[in-house]
Amino acid sequence: MVTRRDFIKAGLLTVAGMAIPISALEMFKPEAMASLVRSFSEKKRWAFVVDTTKCVGCGMCAKACKLENEIPFEAEVQRTWVERYIQLKDGDVIIDSPKGAREGFTSNDPYGHEVKDEEITKQFYVPKLCNQCEKPSCVQVCPAGATYKTEDGVSLVDRSWCIGCGYCITNCPYFARFFNPVTNTADKCTFCYHRITKGKQTACIDACAFGVRKIGYINDPNSEVFKIISSKRVAVLKPEYGNEPHVFYLGLDQIVR
Ligand code: SF4
Ligand code: SF4
């Protein structure tokens, strides 16, 4: 089975020496976001903001997520992970996420190859998770009706209905889903639905000492998420798939995929 890590590793090979398509992300001006917010005026809709300019790659979020959601700790599967992007002076880009970054980035040798500081143009970290898409392809392809979207915009998996066919895993353009080896069902980030619906923060937000991650109703004028996306330029990943992701990034670099 091709794991997310394999994919990222393969991506490393393809990215090297190639121009990164700008369509890998889409920048939204605050005015554009205003119409999106208005479209949800009748009902509450959860959304997430990730400020990449603040992330230091400590991985506390990924670790906390595993513990909170009882994802087998040593298994190479995770609901949220952090990617490291290293752009070299020759134009190559290295992307890695060892163990999903649950132990942070402790060495400067992606895939066992040492990278010297003088070779690097820039380096930064990008936390990723399920994008809780408005048009989730995972829901569309599930033949068992096990994957569904809640009224407030969160895609969930009903484990009692999941037959483990993996269609949702292969059809998620964000590689956000995986096969849980304990439950033998599809699994992914739920925005910690069991916590946020009780007024708590997600486990990853509580664990991040740098305020990188935020959750709130996209159409609640009092939520920090609303204030950010209606006043600052934010971006989403892979808009070309038409899923309308609801994880919005601040400070996202054009080389991010
Ligand atoms: S990111 Fe993937 S798993 Fe999450 S809602 Fe979108 S299609 Fe489904
Ligand atoms: S805990 Fe915060 S700073 Fe650390 S890796 Fe996660 S998002 Fe980045």
mmCIF file of C-alpha atoms and ligand atoms in Angstrom:
data_model
loop_
_atom_site.group_PDB
_atom_site.id
_atom_site.type_symbol
_atom_site.label_atom_id
_atom_site.label_comp_id
_atom_site.label_asym_id
_atom_site.label_seq_id
_atom_site.Cartn_x
_atom_site.Cartn_y
_atom_site.Cartn_z
ATOM 1 C CA MET A 1 0.000 0.000 0.000
ATOM 2 C CA VAL A 2 1.250 3.460 -0.813
ATOM 3 C CA THR A 3 1.419 5.458 2.396
ATOM 4 C CA ARG A 4 1.232 9.218 2.701
ATOM 5 C CA ARG A 5 4.930 9.188 3.415
ATOM 6 C CA ASP A 6 5.626 7.284 0.203
ATOM 7 C CA PHE A 7 3.575 9.801 -1.669
ATOM 8 C CA ILE A 8 5.450 12.709 -0.184
ATOM 9 C CA LYS A 9 8.686 10.934 -0.977
ATOM 10 C CA ALA A 10 7.580 10.423 -4.575
ATOM 11 C CA GLY A 11 6.604 14.063 -4.624
ATOM 12 C CA LEU A 12 10.122 14.916 -3.617
ATOM 13 C CA LEU A 13 11.394 13.337 -6.810
ATOM 14 C CA THR A 14 8.876 15.020 -9.045
ATOM 15 C CA VAL A 15 9.182 18.414 -7.482
ATOM 16 C CA ALA A 16 12.915 18.513 -7.873
ATOM 17 C CA GLY A 17 13.874 20.914 -10.624
ATOM 18 C CA MET A 18 10.280 21.586 -11.719
ATOM 19 C CA ALA A 19 8.245 24.753 -11.562
ATOM 20 C CA ILE A 20 5.416 24.411 -9.036
ATOM 21 C CA PRO A 21 1.998 25.170 -10.551
ATOM 22 C CA ILE A 22 0.437 28.239 -8.987
ATOM 23 C CA SER A 23 -2.918 26.450 -9.018
ATOM 24 C CA ALA A 24 -1.684 24.282 -6.149
ATOM 25 C CA LEU A 25 -3.284 26.886 -3.927
ATOM 26 C CA GLU A 26 -5.682 29.739 -4.309
ATOM 27 C CA MET A 27 -5.482 33.079 -2.567
ATOM 28 C CA PHE A 28 -8.723 34.697 -1.489
ATOM 29 C CA LYS A 29 -9.127 38.382 -0.887
ATOM 30 C CA PRO A 30 -11.306 39.303 2.111
ATOM 31 C CA GLU A 31 -14.012 40.655 -0.244
ATOM 32 C CA ALA A 32 -14.249 37.251 -1.947
ATOM 33 C CA MET A 33 -14.578 35.532 1.391
ATOM 34 C CA ALA A 34 -17.472 37.770 2.361
ATOM 35 C CA SER A 35 -19.736 36.119 -0.213
ATOM 36 C CA LEU A 36 -18.705 32.673 0.987
ATOM 37 C CA VAL A 37 -19.566 33.615 4.544
ATOM 38 C CA ARG A 38 -22.943 35.022 3.449
ATOM 39 C CA SER A 39 -23.788 31.752 1.673
ATOM 40 C CA PHE A 40 -23.818 30.051 5.073
ATOM 41 C CA SER A 41 -25.870 32.704 6.806
ATOM 42 C CA GLU A 42 -28.736 30.329 7.581
ATOM 43 C CA LYS A 43 -26.737 27.718 9.464
ATOM 44 C CA LYS A 44 -23.508 27.407 11.419
ATOM 45 C CA ARG A 45 -20.558 26.018 9.499
ATOM 46 C CA TRP A 46 -17.265 24.922 11.083
ATOM 47 C CA ALA A 47 -14.023 26.109 9.497
ATOM 48 C CA PHE A 48 -10.352 26.016 10.431
ATOM 49 C CA VAL A 49 -7.468 28.437 10.042
ATOM 50 C CA VAL A 50 -3.779 27.456 9.939
ATOM 51 C CA ASP A 51 -1.198 30.222 10.246
ATOM 52 C CA THR A 52 1.897 28.755 8.587
ATOM 53 C CA THR A 53 3.999 31.755 9.569
ATOM 54 C CA LYS A 54 3.819 30.695 13.221
ATOM 55 C CA CYS A 55 4.472 26.952 12.933
ATOM 56 C CA VAL A 56 7.846 25.777 14.256
ATOM 57 C CA GLY A 57 7.359 22.094 13.410
ATOM 58 C CA CYS A 58 7.423 20.879 17.009
ATOM 59 C CA GLY A 59 4.755 18.289 16.182
ATOM 60 C CA MET A 60 2.917 18.607 19.496
ATOM 61 C CA CYS A 61 -0.338 18.894 17.531
ATOM 62 C CA ALA A 62 0.178 15.606 15.702
ATOM 63 C CA LYS A 63 1.111 13.852 18.927
ATOM 64 C CA ALA A 64 -1.872 15.222 20.837
ATOM 65 C CA CYS A 65 -4.219 14.218 18.022
ATOM 66 C CA LYS A 66 -3.013 10.631 18.118
ATOM 67 C CA LEU A 67 -3.540 10.388 21.858
ATOM 68 C CA GLU A 68 -6.914 12.139 21.866
ATOM 69 C CA ASN A 69 -8.366 10.073 19.054
ATOM 70 C CA GLU A 70 -6.745 6.746 19.990
ATOM 71 C CA ILE A 71 -4.901 6.361 16.708
ATOM 72 C CA PRO A 72 -2.235 3.634 17.142
ATOM 73 C CA PHE A 73 0.780 5.690 18.125
ATOM 74 C CA GLU A 74 3.522 3.780 16.355
ATOM 75 C CA ALA A 75 1.529 3.118 13.180
ATOM 76 C CA GLU A 76 2.341 5.267 10.143
ATOM 77 C CA VAL A 77 -1.137 6.752 10.048
ATOM 78 C CA GLN A 78 -2.345 10.087 11.403
ATOM 79 C CA ARG A 79 -5.312 12.425 11.337
ATOM 80 C CA THR A 80 -3.139 15.504 11.251
ATOM 81 C CA TRP A 81 0.469 15.853 10.245
ATOM 82 C CA VAL A 82 3.040 18.551 9.593
ATOM 83 C CA GLU A 83 5.072 18.823 6.397
ATOM 84 C CA ARG A 84 8.487 20.428 6.178
ATOM 85 C CA TYR A 85 9.318 22.316 2.991
ATOM 86 C CA ILE A 86 12.958 22.978 2.185
ATOM 87 C CA GLN A 87 13.687 25.029 -0.919
ATOM 88 C CA LEU A 88 17.268 24.692 -2.116
ATOM 89 C CA LYS A 89 19.294 27.313 -3.922
ATOM 90 C CA ASP A 90 19.252 25.183 -7.107
ATOM 91 C CA GLY A 91 15.437 25.456 -7.136
ATOM 92 C CA ASP A 92 14.691 21.931 -5.880
ATOM 93 C CA VAL A 93 12.101 21.534 -3.139
ATOM 94 C CA ILE A 94 12.283 18.795 -0.519
ATOM 95 C CA ILE A 95 9.086 17.852 1.319
ATOM 96 C CA ASP A 96 9.057 15.432 4.225
ATOM 97 C CA SER A 97 6.974 14.509 7.223
ATOM 98 C CA PRO A 98 8.743 11.790 9.238
ATOM 99 C CA LYS A 99 6.190 9.960 11.397
ATOM 100 C CA GLY A 100 3.734 12.689 10.491
ATOM 101 C CA ALA A 101 5.968 14.947 12.627
ATOM 102 C CA ARG A 102 4.553 13.517 15.860
ATOM 103 C CA GLU A 103 8.103 13.625 17.226
ATOM 104 C CA GLY A 104 8.884 16.943 15.556
ATOM 105 C CA PHE A 105 11.735 17.511 13.139
ATOM 106 C CA THR A 106 14.788 16.576 15.116
ATOM 107 C CA SER A 107 17.373 16.452 12.339
ATOM 108 C CA ASN A 108 18.137 18.226 9.104
ATOM 109 C CA ASP A 109 18.461 15.107 6.989
ATOM 110 C CA PRO A 110 15.227 14.482 5.051
ATOM 111 C CA TYR A 111 15.162 10.901 3.745
ATOM 112 C CA GLY A 112 18.609 10.371 5.221
ATOM 113 C CA HIS A 113 20.306 13.035 3.105
ATOM 114 C CA GLU A 114 21.963 15.814 5.039
ATOM 115 C CA VAL A 115 21.058 19.311 3.849
ATOM 116 C CA LYS A 116 23.526 22.029 4.732
ATOM 117 C CA ASP A 117 22.265 25.440 5.860
ATOM 118 C CA GLU A 118 24.158 27.178 3.042
ATOM 119 C CA GLU A 119 22.201 25.127 0.450
ATOM 120 C CA ILE A 120 18.812 26.337 1.708
ATOM 121 C CA THR A 121 16.874 29.322 0.372
ATOM 122 C CA LYS A 122 13.946 28.891 2.736
ATOM 123 C CA GLN A 123 12.415 26.350 5.069
ATOM 124 C CA PHE A 124 9.023 26.255 6.752
ATOM 125 C CA TYR A 125 6.324 23.949 8.119
ATOM 126 C CA VAL A 126 2.762 23.323 6.976
ATOM 127 C CA PRO A 127 0.271 21.520 9.233
ATOM 128 C CA LYS A 128 -2.324 19.510 7.310
ATOM 129 C CA LEU A 129 -5.578 17.776 8.162
ATOM 130 C CA CYS A 130 -8.917 16.901 6.603
ATOM 131 C CA ASN A 131 -10.185 20.022 4.839
ATOM 132 C CA GLN A 132 -13.825 19.332 5.796
ATOM 133 C CA CYS A 133 -14.798 20.080 2.215
ATOM 134 C CA GLU A 134 -18.126 21.624 1.311
ATOM 135 C CA LYS A 135 -18.274 19.140 -1.575
ATOM 136 C CA PRO A 136 -16.442 16.159 -0.070
ATOM 137 C CA SER A 137 -15.486 13.528 -2.637
ATOM 138 C CA CYS A 138 -15.168 11.013 0.220
ATOM 139 C CA VAL A 139 -18.902 11.277 0.878
ATOM 140 C CA GLN A 140 -19.769 11.083 -2.808
ATOM 141 C CA VAL A 141 -17.887 7.816 -3.420
ATOM 142 C CA CYS A 142 -18.782 5.882 -0.256
ATOM 143 C CA PRO A 143 -20.962 2.937 -1.400
ATOM 144 C CA ALA A 144 -22.089 2.092 2.132
ATOM 145 C CA GLY A 145 -23.291 5.493 3.277
ATOM 146 C CA ALA A 146 -20.759 5.256 6.109
ATOM 147 C CA THR A 147 -19.151 8.609 5.330
ATOM 148 C CA TYR A 148 -21.501 11.519 5.740
ATOM 149 C CA LYS A 149 -21.464 15.268 6.299
ATOM 150 C CA THR A 150 -23.074 16.872 9.326
ATOM 151 C CA GLU A 151 -25.377 19.892 9.132
ATOM 152 C CA ASP A 152 -22.556 22.034 10.445
ATOM 153 C CA GLY A 153 -20.126 20.976 7.730
ATOM 154 C CA VAL A 154 -17.989 18.180 9.203
ATOM 155 C CA SER A 155 -17.455 14.901 7.339
ATOM 156 C CA LEU A 156 -17.527 11.882 9.627
ATOM 157 C CA VAL A 157 -17.223 8.107 9.349
ATOM 158 C CA ASP A 158 -19.796 5.814 10.936
ATOM 159 C CA ARG A 159 -17.574 2.850 11.773
ATOM 160 C CA SER A 160 -20.531 0.508 12.155
ATOM 161 C CA TRP A 161 -21.377 1.021 8.465
ATOM 162 C CA CYS A 162 -17.867 1.234 6.987
ATOM 163 C CA ILE A 163 -17.009 -1.900 4.949
ATOM 164 C CA GLY A 164 -13.355 -0.913 4.561
ATOM 165 C CA CYS A 165 -13.463 -0.755 0.750
ATOM 166 C CA GLY A 166 -11.077 2.235 0.736
ATOM 167 C CA TYR A 167 -12.869 4.216 -2.006
ATOM 168 C CA CYS A 168 -12.936 7.312 0.181
ATOM 169 C CA ILE A 169 -9.233 6.951 0.934
ATOM 170 C CA THR A 170 -8.207 6.850 -2.713
ATOM 171 C CA ASN A 171 -10.622 9.612 -3.743
ATOM 172 C CA CYS A 172 -9.590 12.232 -1.204
ATOM 173 C CA PRO A 173 -7.383 14.693 -3.108
ATOM 174 C CA TYR A 174 -5.746 15.756 0.155
ATOM 175 C CA PHE A 175 -4.590 12.289 1.276
ATOM 176 C CA ALA A 176 -6.405 13.038 4.513
ATOM 177 C CA ARG A 177 -7.831 9.544 4.981
ATOM 178 C CA PHE A 178 -6.230 6.285 6.009
ATOM 179 C CA PHE A 179 -7.126 2.748 6.989
ATOM 180 C CA ASN A 180 -7.230 2.384 10.775
ATOM 181 C CA PRO A 181 -5.497 -0.929 11.565
ATOM 182 C CA VAL A 182 -7.340 -1.300 14.873
ATOM 183 C CA THR A 183 -10.910 -0.577 13.801
ATOM 184 C CA ASN A 184 -10.414 -1.878 10.221
ATOM 185 C CA THR A 185 -12.331 1.119 8.939
ATOM 186 C CA ALA A 186 -11.568 4.354 7.126
ATOM 187 C CA ASP A 187 -10.390 7.102 9.458
ATOM 188 C CA LYS A 188 -9.543 10.805 9.311
ATOM 189 C CA CYS A 189 -9.645 14.099 11.192
ATOM 190 C CA THR A 190 -13.087 14.999 12.527
ATOM 191 C CA PHE A 191 -12.144 18.520 13.703
ATOM 192 C CA CYS A 192 -12.440 16.729 17.114
ATOM 193 C CA TYR A 193 -16.208 16.835 16.629
ATOM 194 C CA HIS A 194 -16.720 15.196 20.044
ATOM 195 C CA ARG A 195 -14.952 18.200 21.626
ATOM 196 C CA ILE A 196 -16.020 21.191 19.539
ATOM 197 C CA THR A 197 -19.702 20.328 19.900
ATOM 198 C CA LYS A 198 -19.191 20.577 23.664
ATOM 199 C CA GLY A 199 -17.587 24.006 23.478
ATOM 200 C CA LYS A 200 -13.991 22.772 23.676
ATOM 201 C CA GLN A 201 -11.075 23.342 21.324
ATOM 202 C CA THR A 202 -9.627 20.533 19.191
ATOM 203 C CA ALA A 203 -6.783 18.547 20.777
ATOM 204 C CA CYS A 204 -4.285 19.942 18.245
ATOM 205 C CA ILE A 205 -5.264 23.524 19.056
ATOM 206 C CA ASP A 206 -4.892 22.914 22.779
ATOM 207 C CA ALA A 207 -1.462 21.354 22.202
ATOM 208 C CA CYS A 208 -0.028 24.115 20.006
ATOM 209 C CA ALA A 209 1.887 26.660 22.060
ATOM 210 C CA PHE A 210 2.217 28.999 19.079
ATOM 211 C CA GLY A 211 -1.413 29.665 18.185
ATOM 212 C CA VAL A 212 -1.048 28.224 14.700
ATOM 213 C CA ARG A 213 -4.439 26.500 14.569
ATOM 214 C CA LYS A 214 -7.890 27.964 15.091
ATOM 215 C CA ILE A 215 -11.430 26.658 14.711
ATOM 216 C CA GLY A 216 -14.767 28.408 14.694
ATOM 217 C CA TYR A 217 -17.958 29.038 12.807
ATOM 218 C CA ILE A 218 -17.168 30.632 9.459
ATOM 219 C CA ASN A 219 -20.332 32.732 9.693
ATOM 220 C CA ASP A 220 -20.149 33.810 13.328
ATOM 221 C CA PRO A 221 -18.918 37.439 13.415
ATOM 222 C CA ASN A 222 -17.570 36.819 16.913
ATOM 223 C CA SER A 223 -15.384 33.861 15.942
ATOM 224 C CA GLU A 224 -11.681 34.371 15.362
ATOM 225 C CA VAL A 225 -11.937 32.293 12.203
ATOM 226 C CA PHE A 226 -14.543 34.679 10.806
ATOM 227 C CA LYS A 227 -12.447 37.705 11.749
ATOM 228 C CA ILE A 228 -9.334 36.292 10.095
ATOM 229 C CA ILE A 229 -10.835 35.173 6.803
ATOM 230 C CA SER A 230 -12.902 38.318 6.418
ATOM 231 C CA SER A 231 -9.958 40.650 6.994
ATOM 232 C CA LYS A 232 -6.819 38.866 5.754
ATOM 233 C CA ARG A 233 -5.709 37.105 2.603
ATOM 234 C CA VAL A 234 -6.126 33.383 3.083
ATOM 235 C CA ALA A 235 -5.519 30.433 0.782
ATOM 236 C CA VAL A 236 -6.834 26.912 0.344
ATOM 237 C CA LEU A 237 -5.043 23.865 -1.002
ATOM 238 C CA LYS A 238 -5.807 22.296 -4.398
ATOM 239 C CA PRO A 239 -8.854 24.399 -5.322
ATOM 240 C CA GLU A 240 -8.774 22.844 -8.798
ATOM 241 C CA TYR A 241 -10.506 19.719 -7.439
ATOM 242 C CA GLY A 242 -13.631 21.753 -6.668
ATOM 243 C CA ASN A 243 -14.067 20.313 -3.176
ATOM 244 C CA GLU A 244 -14.321 23.775 -1.590
ATOM 245 C CA PRO A 245 -12.066 23.044 1.372
ATOM 246 C CA HIS A 246 -12.754 24.740 4.710
ATOM 247 C CA VAL A 247 -9.234 24.776 6.070
ATOM 248 C CA PHE A 248 -7.867 28.242 5.293
ATOM 249 C CA TYR A 249 -4.172 29.028 5.380
ATOM 250 C CA LEU A 250 -2.447 32.238 6.328
ATOM 251 C CA GLY A 251 0.971 32.904 4.842
ATOM 252 C CA LEU A 252 0.896 29.890 2.560
ATOM 253 C CA ASP A 253 3.913 29.781 0.260
ATOM 254 C CA GLN A 254 3.402 29.184 -3.458
ATOM 255 C CA ILE A 255 5.555 26.043 -3.329
ATOM 256 C CA VAL A 256 3.121 24.228 -1.024
ATOM 257 C CA ARG A 257 1.152 21.407 -2.629
HETATM 258 S S1 SF4 B 1 -10.261 16.513 2.731
HETATM 259 FE FE1 SF4 B 1 -10.686 14.448 1.908
HETATM 260 S S2 SF4 B 1 -11.490 13.291 3.675
HETATM 261 FE FE2 SF4 B 1 -11.647 15.472 4.190
HETATM 262 S S3 SF4 B 1 -13.758 16.070 3.558
HETATM 263 FE FE3 SF4 B 1 -12.356 16.564 1.850
HETATM 264 S S4 SF4 B 1 -12.453 14.747 0.506
HETATM 265 FE FE4 SF4 B 1 -13.279 14.111 2.527
HETATM 266 S S1 SF4 B 2 2.019 22.338 17.662
HETATM 267 FE FE1 SF4 B 2 1.801 24.289 16.546
HETATM 268 S S2 SF4 B 2 3.921 24.971 16.155
HETATM 269 FE FE2 SF4 B 2 4.026 22.807 16.748
HETATM 270 S S3 SF4 B 2 3.991 21.710 14.761
HETATM 271 FE FE3 SF4 B 2 1.864 21.823 15.452
HETATM 272 S S4 SF4 B 2 1.041 23.653 14.509
HETATM 273 FE FE4 SF4 B 2 3.284 23.802 14.341
#
